[in-house]
Coordinates of C-alpha atoms and ligand atoms in Angstrom, one line a residue:
M1 CA -16.9 -119.7 154.6
A2 CA -19.5 -122.4 155.2
S3 CA -22.1 -120.6 153.2
F4 CA -19.6 -119.8 150.4
L5 CA -18.8 -123.5 150.0
M6 CA -22.5 -124.4 150.1
N7 CA -23.4 -121.9 147.4
N8 CA -20.8 -123.6 145.2
C9 CA -22.2 -127.0 146.0
F10 CA -25.7 -125.8 145.1
G11 CA -24.4 -124.8 141.7
K12 CA -23.7 -128.5 140.9
S13 CA -26.3 -131.1 140.3
L14 CA -25.0 -133.6 142.7
K15 CA -27.4 -136.0 144.4
N16 CA -26.5 -136.8 148.0
V17 CA -22.9 -137.6 147.2
W18 CA -20.3 -138.1 149.9
C19 CA -16.8 -136.9 148.9
G20 CA -13.5 -135.8 150.4
A21 CA -11.0 -138.1 152.2
S22 CA -10.1 -136.3 155.4
V23 CA -13.2 -134.2 155.7
Y24 CA -16.4 -135.9 154.7
R25 CA -18.7 -133.5 153.0
Y26 CA -22.4 -133.9 152.3
F27 CA -23.2 -132.5 148.9
S28 CA -26.9 -131.7 148.7
K29 CA -29.2 -132.0 145.8
T30 CA -29.3 -129.0 143.5
A31 CA -31.3 -126.4 145.2
T32 CA -34.0 -125.4 142.8
S33 CA -34.3 -121.6 143.1
T34 CA -37.7 -121.6 144.8
H35 CA -36.7 -119.0 147.4
L36 CA -39.5 -117.4 149.3
D37 CA -39.5 -113.8 148.3
F38 CA -39.2 -112.7 151.9
D39 CA -36.5 -115.2 152.9
Y40 CA -32.8 -114.6 152.9
D41 CA -30.6 -116.8 150.7
G42 CA -28.4 -118.4 153.5
P43 CA -26.9 -117.9 156.9
S44 CA -24.4 -115.1 157.5
M45 CA -22.2 -115.1 160.6
K46 CA -20.3 -112.1 161.9
T47 CA -19.4 -113.3 165.4
T48 CA -19.6 -116.4 167.6
V49 CA -22.9 -116.6 169.4
P50 CA -23.7 -114.9 171.8
G51 CA -21.8 -112.0 170.2
P52 CA -20.6 -108.9 172.1
H53 CA -23.8 -106.9 171.9
S54 CA -25.8 -109.9 173.2
Q55 CA -23.4 -110.3 176.0
D56 CA -23.8 -106.7 177.1
L57 CA -27.6 -107.0 177.0
L58 CA -27.3 -110.3 179.0
K59 CA -25.4 -108.4 181.8
Q60 CA -28.0 -105.7 181.7
L61 CA -31.0 -108.1 182.0
G62 CA -29.1 -110.2 184.5
D63 CA -29.4 -107.4 187.0
I64 CA -33.2 -107.8 186.7
Q65 CA -34.0 -111.4 186.0
N66 CA -32.4 -114.9 185.9
V67 CA -30.9 -115.1 182.4
G68 CA -29.5 -118.6 182.6
A69 CA -31.7 -119.8 179.8
I70 CA -31.1 -117.0 177.4
N71 CA -29.2 -118.0 174.2
F72 CA -28.8 -114.5 172.7
F73 CA -30.8 -111.4 171.9
C74 CA -32.7 -111.1 168.6
N75 CA -33.3 -108.5 166.0
Y76 CA -36.9 -109.3 165.1
E77 CA -37.1 -106.4 162.6
K78 CA -34.4 -107.9 160.5
S79 CA -35.5 -111.6 160.8
R80 CA -37.2 -113.0 157.7
G81 CA -38.7 -116.3 156.7
N82 CA -36.6 -119.2 157.9
Y83 CA -33.9 -116.9 159.3
L84 CA -33.5 -115.4 162.8
V85 CA -31.1 -112.4 163.0
D86 CA -29.4 -111.6 166.3
V87 CA -28.3 -108.2 167.7
D88 CA -24.8 -108.8 166.4
D89 CA -26.1 -109.2 162.9
N90 CA -25.7 -112.9 162.8
R91 CA -28.3 -114.5 160.5
M92 CA -29.2 -118.1 161.4
L93 CA -31.3 -120.7 159.6
D94 CA -33.8 -121.4 162.3
L95 CA -34.8 -125.1 162.8
Y96 CA -36.0 -124.5 166.3
T97 CA -38.4 -121.5 165.7
Q98 CA -39.0 -120.2 169.2
I99 CA -39.5 -123.6 170.6
S100 CA -41.6 -124.8 167.6
S101 CA -44.0 -121.8 167.7
I102 CA -43.5 -119.9 164.5
P103 CA -45.8 -121.3 161.8
I104 CA -44.9 -119.5 158.6
G105 CA -41.6 -117.8 159.4
Y106 CA -40.5 -114.4 160.6
N107 CA -42.2 -111.3 159.3
H108 CA -44.4 -113.1 156.8
P109 CA -45.8 -110.5 154.4
A110 CA -49.4 -111.8 154.9
L111 CA -49.1 -111.1 158.7
L112 CA -47.5 -107.7 158.2
K113 CA -50.3 -106.7 155.9
L114 CA -52.9 -107.8 158.5
M115 CA -51.1 -105.5 161.0
S116 CA -51.3 -102.5 158.7
N117 CA -55.0 -102.9 157.9
P118 CA -56.8 -100.0 159.8
N119 CA -59.9 -102.3 160.2
N120 CA -57.8 -104.5 162.5
M121 CA -56.4 -101.7 164.7
S122 CA -59.0 -101.9 167.5
T123 CA -58.5 -105.7 167.8
F124 CA -54.7 -105.1 168.4
V125 CA -55.2 -102.1 170.7
N126 CA -58.0 -103.3 173.0
R127 CA -57.5 -106.7 174.6
P128 CA -60.9 -107.8 176.0
A129 CA -61.9 -110.0 178.9
L130 CA -63.2 -112.5 176.4
G131 CA -65.3 -114.5 178.9
I132 CA -67.5 -111.5 179.6
L133 CA -67.1 -108.9 176.9
P134 CA -66.1 -110.5 173.5
P135 CA -66.0 -108.3 170.4
H136 CA -68.8 -108.4 167.8
N137 CA -66.8 -110.5 165.3
F138 CA -65.6 -113.1 167.7
P139 CA -68.0 -115.9 166.8
D140 CA -67.3 -115.4 163.1
K141 CA -63.5 -115.2 163.5
I142 CA -63.3 -118.3 165.7
T143 CA -65.5 -120.2 163.3
Q144 CA -63.3 -119.2 160.3
S145 CA -60.1 -119.9 162.1
L146 CA -60.1 -122.5 164.9
L147 CA -63.3 -124.3 164.0
S148 CA -62.2 -124.7 160.4
V149 CA -59.4 -127.0 161.5
A150 CA -61.3 -128.7 164.4
P151 CA -60.3 -132.3 165.1
S152 CA -62.8 -135.0 164.0
G153 CA -65.9 -135.1 166.2
M154 CA -65.3 -131.7 167.8
T155 CA -67.4 -128.7 167.3
R156 CA -66.5 -126.7 170.4
V157 CA -63.4 -124.8 171.3
Q158 CA -62.2 -122.8 174.3
T159 CA -59.4 -120.4 173.8
M160 CA -56.7 -119.8 176.4
A161 CA -53.4 -117.9 176.6
C162 CA -50.7 -120.5 176.5
G163 CA -50.1 -124.3 176.4
S164 CA -50.0 -124.9 180.2
C165 CA -53.1 -122.8 180.8
S166 CA -54.9 -124.7 178.0
N167 CA -54.0 -128.1 179.6
E168 CA -54.7 -126.9 183.1
N169 CA -58.2 -125.9 182.1
A170 CA -58.7 -129.0 180.0
Y171 CA -57.9 -131.1 183.2
K172 CA -60.5 -129.1 185.1
A173 CA -63.1 -129.7 182.4
M174 CA -62.4 -133.5 182.6
F175 CA -62.8 -133.5 186.4
I176 CA -66.0 -131.5 186.2
W177 CA -67.4 -133.9 183.6
Y178 CA -66.4 -136.9 185.6
R179 CA -68.0 -135.7 188.8
N180 CA -71.2 -134.8 187.1
K181 CA -71.2 -138.2 185.6
E182 CA -70.7 -139.8 189.0
R183 CA -73.5 -137.7 190.6
G184 CA -75.8 -138.5 187.7
K185 CA -76.8 -134.8 187.7
N186 CA -75.2 -131.4 187.5
T187 CA -76.4 -130.2 190.9
P188 CA -73.7 -130.4 193.7
S189 CA -74.8 -131.3 197.2
N190 CA -74.5 -128.8 200.1
E191 CA -71.7 -131.0 201.4
D192 CA -69.9 -130.7 198.0
I193 CA -70.2 -126.9 198.3
S194 CA -69.0 -126.5 201.8
T195 CA -66.1 -129.0 201.6
C196 CA -64.6 -127.6 198.4
M197 CA -64.0 -124.3 200.3
I198 CA -61.6 -126.1 202.6
N199 CA -59.9 -128.3 200.0
Q200 CA -61.7 -131.5 201.3
A201 CA -63.6 -134.3 199.6
P202 CA -66.2 -134.7 198.4
G203 CA -66.2 -131.1 197.1
C204 CA -62.5 -131.4 196.1
P205 CA -62.6 -135.1 195.1
D206 CA -59.7 -137.4 195.0
L207 CA -59.7 -137.9 191.3
S208 CA -56.6 -138.4 189.2
I209 CA -55.2 -138.0 185.7
L210 CA -53.0 -140.7 184.2
S211 CA -49.9 -139.5 182.4
F212 CA -46.8 -141.1 180.9
M213 CA -43.2 -141.2 181.9
G214 CA -41.2 -138.7 179.7
A215 CA -44.3 -136.6 179.1
F216 CA -44.3 -132.8 179.1
H217 CA -47.6 -131.0 179.6
G218 CA -46.5 -127.7 181.1
R219 CA -45.3 -126.2 184.3
T220 CA -48.4 -125.0 186.2
M221 CA -49.3 -127.1 189.2
G222 CA -51.8 -129.5 187.7
C223 CA -49.9 -129.8 184.4
L224 CA -46.6 -130.3 186.3
A225 CA -48.2 -133.3 188.1
T226 CA -48.4 -134.9 184.6
T227 CA -45.0 -133.7 183.4
H228 CA -42.2 -136.2 183.8
S229 CA -39.5 -135.1 181.3
K230 CA -36.8 -133.4 183.5
S231 CA -36.4 -133.0 187.2
I232 CA -35.5 -129.3 186.9
H233 CA -39.2 -128.6 186.0
K234 CA -40.5 -130.4 189.1
L235 CA -38.0 -130.0 191.9
D236 CA -39.4 -128.5 195.2
V237 CA -43.0 -128.2 193.9
P238 CA -45.7 -130.2 195.7
S239 CA -47.6 -132.5 193.5
F240 CA -50.6 -134.9 193.2
D241 CA -50.4 -138.7 193.8
W242 CA -51.5 -139.5 190.2
P243 CA -50.7 -142.7 188.2
I244 CA -47.7 -142.6 185.8
A245 CA -47.6 -145.2 183.0
P246 CA -44.5 -146.1 181.0
F247 CA -44.4 -144.7 177.5
P248 CA -43.2 -147.2 174.9
R249 CA -39.4 -147.0 174.3
L250 CA -39.4 -148.0 170.6
Q251 CA -36.5 -149.0 168.4
Y252 CA -35.9 -147.1 165.2
P253 CA -36.4 -147.2 162.3
L254 CA -39.9 -148.2 163.3
E255 CA -40.6 -150.3 160.2
E256 CA -37.6 -152.5 161.0
F257 CA -38.7 -153.3 164.6
T258 CA -42.5 -153.8 164.3
R259 CA -42.5 -157.1 166.3
E260 CA -40.3 -155.8 169.1
N261 CA -42.1 -152.4 169.2
G262 CA -45.5 -154.1 169.2
Q263 CA -44.4 -156.1 172.3
E264 CA -43.2 -153.0 174.1
E265 CA -46.4 -151.2 173.3
A266 CA -48.5 -154.1 174.6
R267 CA -46.5 -154.0 177.8
C268 CA -47.2 -150.3 178.3
L269 CA -50.9 -150.7 177.5
E270 CA -51.2 -153.5 180.0
E271 CA -49.6 -151.3 182.6
V272 CA -52.1 -148.5 181.8
E273 CA -55.0 -150.8 182.5
D274 CA -53.4 -152.1 185.7
L275 CA -52.9 -148.5 187.0
I276 CA -56.4 -147.5 186.2
V277 CA -57.7 -150.4 188.3
K278 CA -55.2 -149.8 191.1
W279 CA -56.0 -146.1 191.4
R280 CA -59.8 -146.8 191.5
Q281 CA -59.1 -149.3 194.3
R282 CA -57.1 -146.6 196.1
G283 CA -60.1 -144.3 195.9
K284 CA -58.5 -142.0 193.4
P285 CA -60.3 -142.9 190.1
V286 CA -58.7 -141.9 186.8
A287 CA -60.9 -139.2 185.3
G288 CA -58.7 -138.6 182.3
I289 CA -55.7 -139.9 180.4
V290 CA -53.4 -137.3 178.8
I291 CA -50.8 -138.0 176.2
E292 CA -48.7 -136.3 173.4
P293 CA -48.9 -137.9 170.0
I294 CA -45.1 -137.7 170.0
Q295 CA -43.4 -137.0 173.3
A296 CA -41.5 -133.8 172.4
E297 CA -39.6 -132.2 175.3
G298 CA -39.1 -135.7 176.7
G299 CA -37.0 -136.8 173.8
D300 CA -39.2 -137.1 170.6
N301 CA -40.5 -140.5 171.6
H302 CA -42.9 -142.1 169.1
A303 CA -45.6 -144.7 169.4
S304 CA -47.6 -146.4 166.7
P305 CA -51.2 -145.6 165.5
D306 CA -52.2 -149.0 166.9
F307 CA -50.9 -148.0 170.4
F308 CA -52.9 -144.8 170.4
R309 CA -56.1 -146.6 169.1
S310 CA -55.8 -149.2 171.8
L311 CA -55.2 -146.5 174.4
R312 CA -58.3 -144.6 173.3
N313 CA -60.3 -147.8 173.6
I314 CA -58.9 -148.4 177.1
A315 CA -60.0 -144.9 178.1
R316 CA -63.5 -145.5 176.7
K317 CA -63.8 -148.9 178.4
H318 CA -62.9 -147.4 181.9
G319 CA -64.9 -144.2 181.5
C320 CA -61.9 -141.9 181.5
A321 CA -61.7 -138.9 179.2
F322 CA -59.0 -139.0 176.6
H323 CA -57.0 -135.8 176.2
V324 CA -54.5 -135.5 173.4
D325 CA -52.0 -132.7 174.0
E326 CA -51.1 -131.3 170.6
V327 CA -49.4 -128.2 171.9
Q328 CA -46.2 -129.0 170.2
T329 CA -47.3 -131.5 167.4
G330 CA -50.4 -129.4 166.2
G331 CA -50.3 -127.0 163.4
G332 CA -48.9 -129.0 160.5
S333 CA -45.3 -129.9 161.2
T334 CA -46.0 -133.7 161.1
G335 CA -47.4 -133.3 157.6
K336 CA -51.0 -133.3 158.8
F337 CA -52.6 -130.4 160.7
W338 CA -53.0 -132.6 163.8
A339 CA -50.5 -135.4 164.5
H340 CA -53.4 -137.6 165.8
E341 CA -54.8 -137.6 162.2
H342 CA -52.0 -140.1 161.5
W343 CA -53.9 -142.6 163.7
G344 CA -56.8 -142.7 161.2
M345 CA -59.6 -142.5 163.8
D346 CA -63.1 -140.9 163.5
D347 CA -63.2 -140.4 167.3
P348 CA -59.6 -139.8 168.3
A349 CA -60.2 -137.9 171.6
D350 CA -62.5 -136.2 174.0
I351 CA -60.2 -133.2 174.3
V352 CA -57.4 -131.8 172.1
S353 CA -55.3 -129.0 173.4
F354 CA -53.1 -126.7 171.3
S355 CA -50.9 -123.5 171.4
K356 CA -47.5 -122.7 169.8
K357 CA -48.1 -122.8 166.0
L358 CA -51.8 -122.0 166.5
L359 CA -50.6 -118.7 168.0
T360 CA -53.5 -118.8 170.5
G361 CA -53.7 -121.5 173.2
G362 CA -56.9 -123.4 173.9
Y363 CA -58.6 -126.8 173.6
Y364 CA -61.3 -128.4 171.5
H365 CA -63.7 -130.7 173.3
K366 CA -66.7 -132.9 172.9
D367 CA -70.1 -131.3 173.7
E368 CA -70.4 -133.3 177.0
L369 CA -67.1 -131.8 178.3
Q370 CA -68.4 -128.3 178.2
A371 CA -68.5 -127.0 181.8
D372 CA -72.0 -126.8 183.0
K373 CA -71.9 -123.3 184.6
P374 CA -70.1 -120.0 183.8
Y375 CA -66.9 -119.1 185.6
R376 CA -65.9 -122.8 186.2
I377 CA -63.5 -122.5 183.2
F378 CA -62.6 -118.9 183.2
N379 CA -59.8 -116.3 183.5
T380 CA -59.5 -112.6 182.6
W381 CA -58.3 -112.9 179.0
M382 CA -59.2 -116.4 177.9
G383 CA -57.1 -116.0 174.8
D384 CA -56.6 -113.0 172.6
P385 CA -58.8 -112.1 169.5
S386 CA -55.8 -110.6 167.7
K387 CA -54.2 -114.0 167.7
N388 CA -57.2 -115.4 166.0
L389 CA -56.8 -112.8 163.3
F390 CA -53.2 -114.0 162.7
L391 CA -54.2 -117.6 162.9
L392 CA -56.9 -117.1 160.2
E393 CA -54.2 -115.6 157.9
V394 CA -51.8 -118.4 158.8
L395 CA -54.4 -121.0 157.8
N396 CA -55.0 -119.1 154.5
V397 CA -51.3 -119.3 153.7
I398 CA -51.1 -123.0 154.7
R399 CA -53.9 -123.8 152.3
R400 CA -52.9 -121.4 149.5
E401 CA -49.3 -122.6 149.4
N402 CA -50.1 -126.3 150.1
L403 CA -47.7 -126.2 153.1
L404 CA -48.7 -129.5 154.6
E405 CA -47.6 -131.2 151.3
Q406 CA -44.5 -129.2 151.4
V407 CA -43.8 -130.3 155.0
T408 CA -44.2 -134.0 154.0
H409 CA -41.8 -133.4 151.1
S410 CA -39.2 -131.5 153.1
G411 CA -39.6 -133.9 156.0
K412 CA -38.7 -136.8 153.9
A413 CA -35.6 -135.1 152.6
L414 CA -34.7 -134.2 156.2
L415 CA -35.2 -137.7 157.5
D416 CA -33.4 -139.3 154.6
G417 CA -30.5 -136.9 155.2
L418 CA -30.4 -137.6 158.9
Q419 CA -30.4 -141.4 158.2
E420 CA -27.5 -141.0 155.8
L421 CA -25.6 -138.9 158.4
Q422 CA -26.1 -141.6 161.1
V423 CA -24.6 -144.2 158.8
Q424 CA -21.7 -141.8 158.2
Y425 CA -21.2 -141.0 161.9
P426 CA -22.3 -144.3 163.7
G427 CA -20.3 -143.4 166.8
I428 CA -22.1 -140.1 167.2
L429 CA -25.6 -140.3 165.8
S430 CA -28.3 -142.9 166.0
C431 CA -32.1 -143.3 166.0
A432 CA -33.0 -140.7 163.3
R433 CA -36.8 -140.5 163.5
G434 CA -39.6 -138.2 162.5
Q435 CA -43.0 -137.5 160.9
G436 CA -43.0 -134.6 158.5
T437 CA -40.3 -132.1 159.5
F438 CA -41.0 -133.0 163.2
C439 CA -37.7 -135.0 163.3
A440 CA -35.0 -135.9 165.9
I441 CA -31.8 -137.8 166.2
D442 CA -29.9 -139.1 169.2
V443 CA -26.3 -138.2 170.0
C444 CA -23.9 -140.5 171.8
D445 CA -24.0 -138.4 175.0
D446 CA -25.4 -135.2 176.5
E447 CA -22.0 -133.4 176.4
T448 CA -21.4 -134.1 172.7
R449 CA -25.0 -133.2 171.9
N450 CA -24.6 -129.8 173.6
S451 CA -21.3 -129.2 171.9
I452 CA -22.8 -130.0 168.5
L453 CA -25.7 -127.6 169.1
L454 CA -23.3 -124.8 169.9
K455 CA -20.9 -125.4 167.0
T456 CA -23.8 -125.7 164.6
R457 CA -25.1 -122.4 165.9
D458 CA -21.8 -120.7 165.3
K459 CA -22.0 -121.9 161.7
G460 CA -25.4 -120.4 161.3
V461 CA -28.0 -123.0 162.1
L462 CA -30.3 -123.0 165.2
L463 CA -31.3 -126.4 166.6
G464 CA -32.9 -127.5 169.9
G465 CA -32.2 -130.3 172.3
C466 CA -34.8 -132.6 173.9
G467 CA -34.7 -135.6 176.2
D468 CA -31.3 -136.6 177.6
R469 CA -29.3 -136.5 174.4
S470 CA -31.5 -135.9 171.4
I471 CA -31.5 -133.0 168.9
R472 CA -35.0 -131.9 167.8
F473 CA -35.7 -130.3 164.4
R474 CA -38.7 -127.9 164.5
P475 CA -38.5 -125.7 161.4
A476 CA -41.4 -123.5 160.2
L477 CA -43.9 -124.8 157.7
I478 CA -42.2 -122.7 155.0
F479 CA -39.0 -124.8 155.3
K480 CA -38.3 -126.2 151.9
E481 CA -36.1 -129.0 150.5
Y482 CA -33.6 -126.3 149.6
H483 CA -33.3 -125.4 153.3
V484 CA -33.0 -129.1 154.2
H485 CA -29.8 -129.4 152.1
L486 CA -28.5 -126.1 153.3
F487 CA -28.8 -127.4 156.8
L488 CA -27.4 -130.9 156.1
N489 CA -24.2 -129.5 154.6
I490 CA -23.6 -127.3 157.6
F491 CA -24.5 -130.1 160.0
N492 CA -22.1 -132.5 158.2
D493 CA -19.3 -129.9 158.6
V494 CA -19.8 -129.8 162.3
L495 CA -20.1 -133.6 162.7
A496 CA -16.8 -134.0 160.8
Q497 CA -15.1 -132.1 163.7
F498 CA -16.2 -134.9 166.1
K499 CA -15.1 -137.8 164.1
Ligands
PLP501 C1 -46.7 -131.0 174.5 C2 -46.7 -129.7 175.3 N1 -47.7 -129.4 176.2 C3 -47.7 -128.3 176.9 C4 -46.7 -127.4 176.8 C5 -46.7 -126.1 177.6 O1 -46.9 -125.0 176.8 P1 -46.5 -123.5 177.3 O2 -45.0 -123.5 177.4 O3 -47.0 -122.6 176.3 O4 -47.1 -123.4 178.7 C6 -45.6 -127.6 175.9 C7 -44.5 -126.7 175.8 O5 -43.5 -126.9 175.2 C8 -45.6 -128.8 175.2 O6 -44.6 -129.1 174.3

């Protein structure tokens, strides 16, 4: 029913008009018929979600694993473009994209073609131990893919398997760099070598990494010490005594609260410097500062380019490495390939980590953060060359189809629409915010947020939650203005039920 009404709406040339007395309805702009040739033309729902087939599979898997987090089971053969199809044949417009990790939609023809090319078969079939036995084309492929989008000032990249593993190794690289700097040479003492084997200083030094309240950097032990988004991630796991600074709590829209937000950011920066000094006095110097350009899992919290520029300067002043975690923000969804490009800096960071939309994990780093000896940063796979092949093709599609421009355009339509909806539903929605299509909005409380997410899903749109009561929007880069209006209409229908 929803999609039928919407198709009728799209036939008319109405520009963001509200109408209807009892049920408010958001009429989108005309959807110019620029469908992607591999996309569907709208959601199609056969059951509520999870449907019966998903529920059967849930029981089956429940005998093997904890399935508490599973939403439903998917049919990835049938999924296309912006649409995820489930095992009950429900077709949903996906604005969450596997936790923000699908760059150019499901079953993109360019990627399918790559799979069917016989020259690529050996790369898919034989996963190498990259650190010792890389394939002949690895330097070329990594140069054409990852290095072609290297952040400013960085010519080196280390691939890894996932986001946490990338951050975990980036932290190690910062500690190794810091200790070599302290020693004034790369050669460890005999005492360093003997004490590290029993987890004691000086071999295992009391160094720290400064992170921010609300941050999410992953769930492995080191990363978890810098993750402060939700207690469920951290409970019962021993951690390090490392400094945690407040992340600015800004008021939105940012342009209306520049003075107040500036004061809040100054407060947080002051606290950062205090913590760096305090931890040095405690004998646990801060070797690195880690931060997300937009705190994602922690609630889509923004800070200004000025804040990040000042923070970068503080890191430099105190001799700490500056690590920008672009695992969620990287890959184009903010309208620039890296979110930190919005800060307008030539030397934005010492380390930039990535994963998700880049398909392979890893981190870029300055030359001096290269570990001095083999096996210090190492694991069996150290990434996967087949993912570099996919990434290369993804980058070709992004460039060929000007997807970053499209993201900026769709993102503006999305944010405008969300801002209109928050005016329409002031008791429910607030704080619409975003950069590109990397948008979010707050809901009055956690329970209403979760209920909105489920009702929207039953109407054929997938969204994600973040923070205590926010909804995050993470569509693929092929999400066009047409899809924005499709989504806004359905979202409005759902919100009307809460009014
Ligand atoms: C900013 C950030 N860093 C790190 C991670 C961890 O990545 P992964 O889940 O691949 O370990 C995430 C995951 O959501 C993230 O958003």
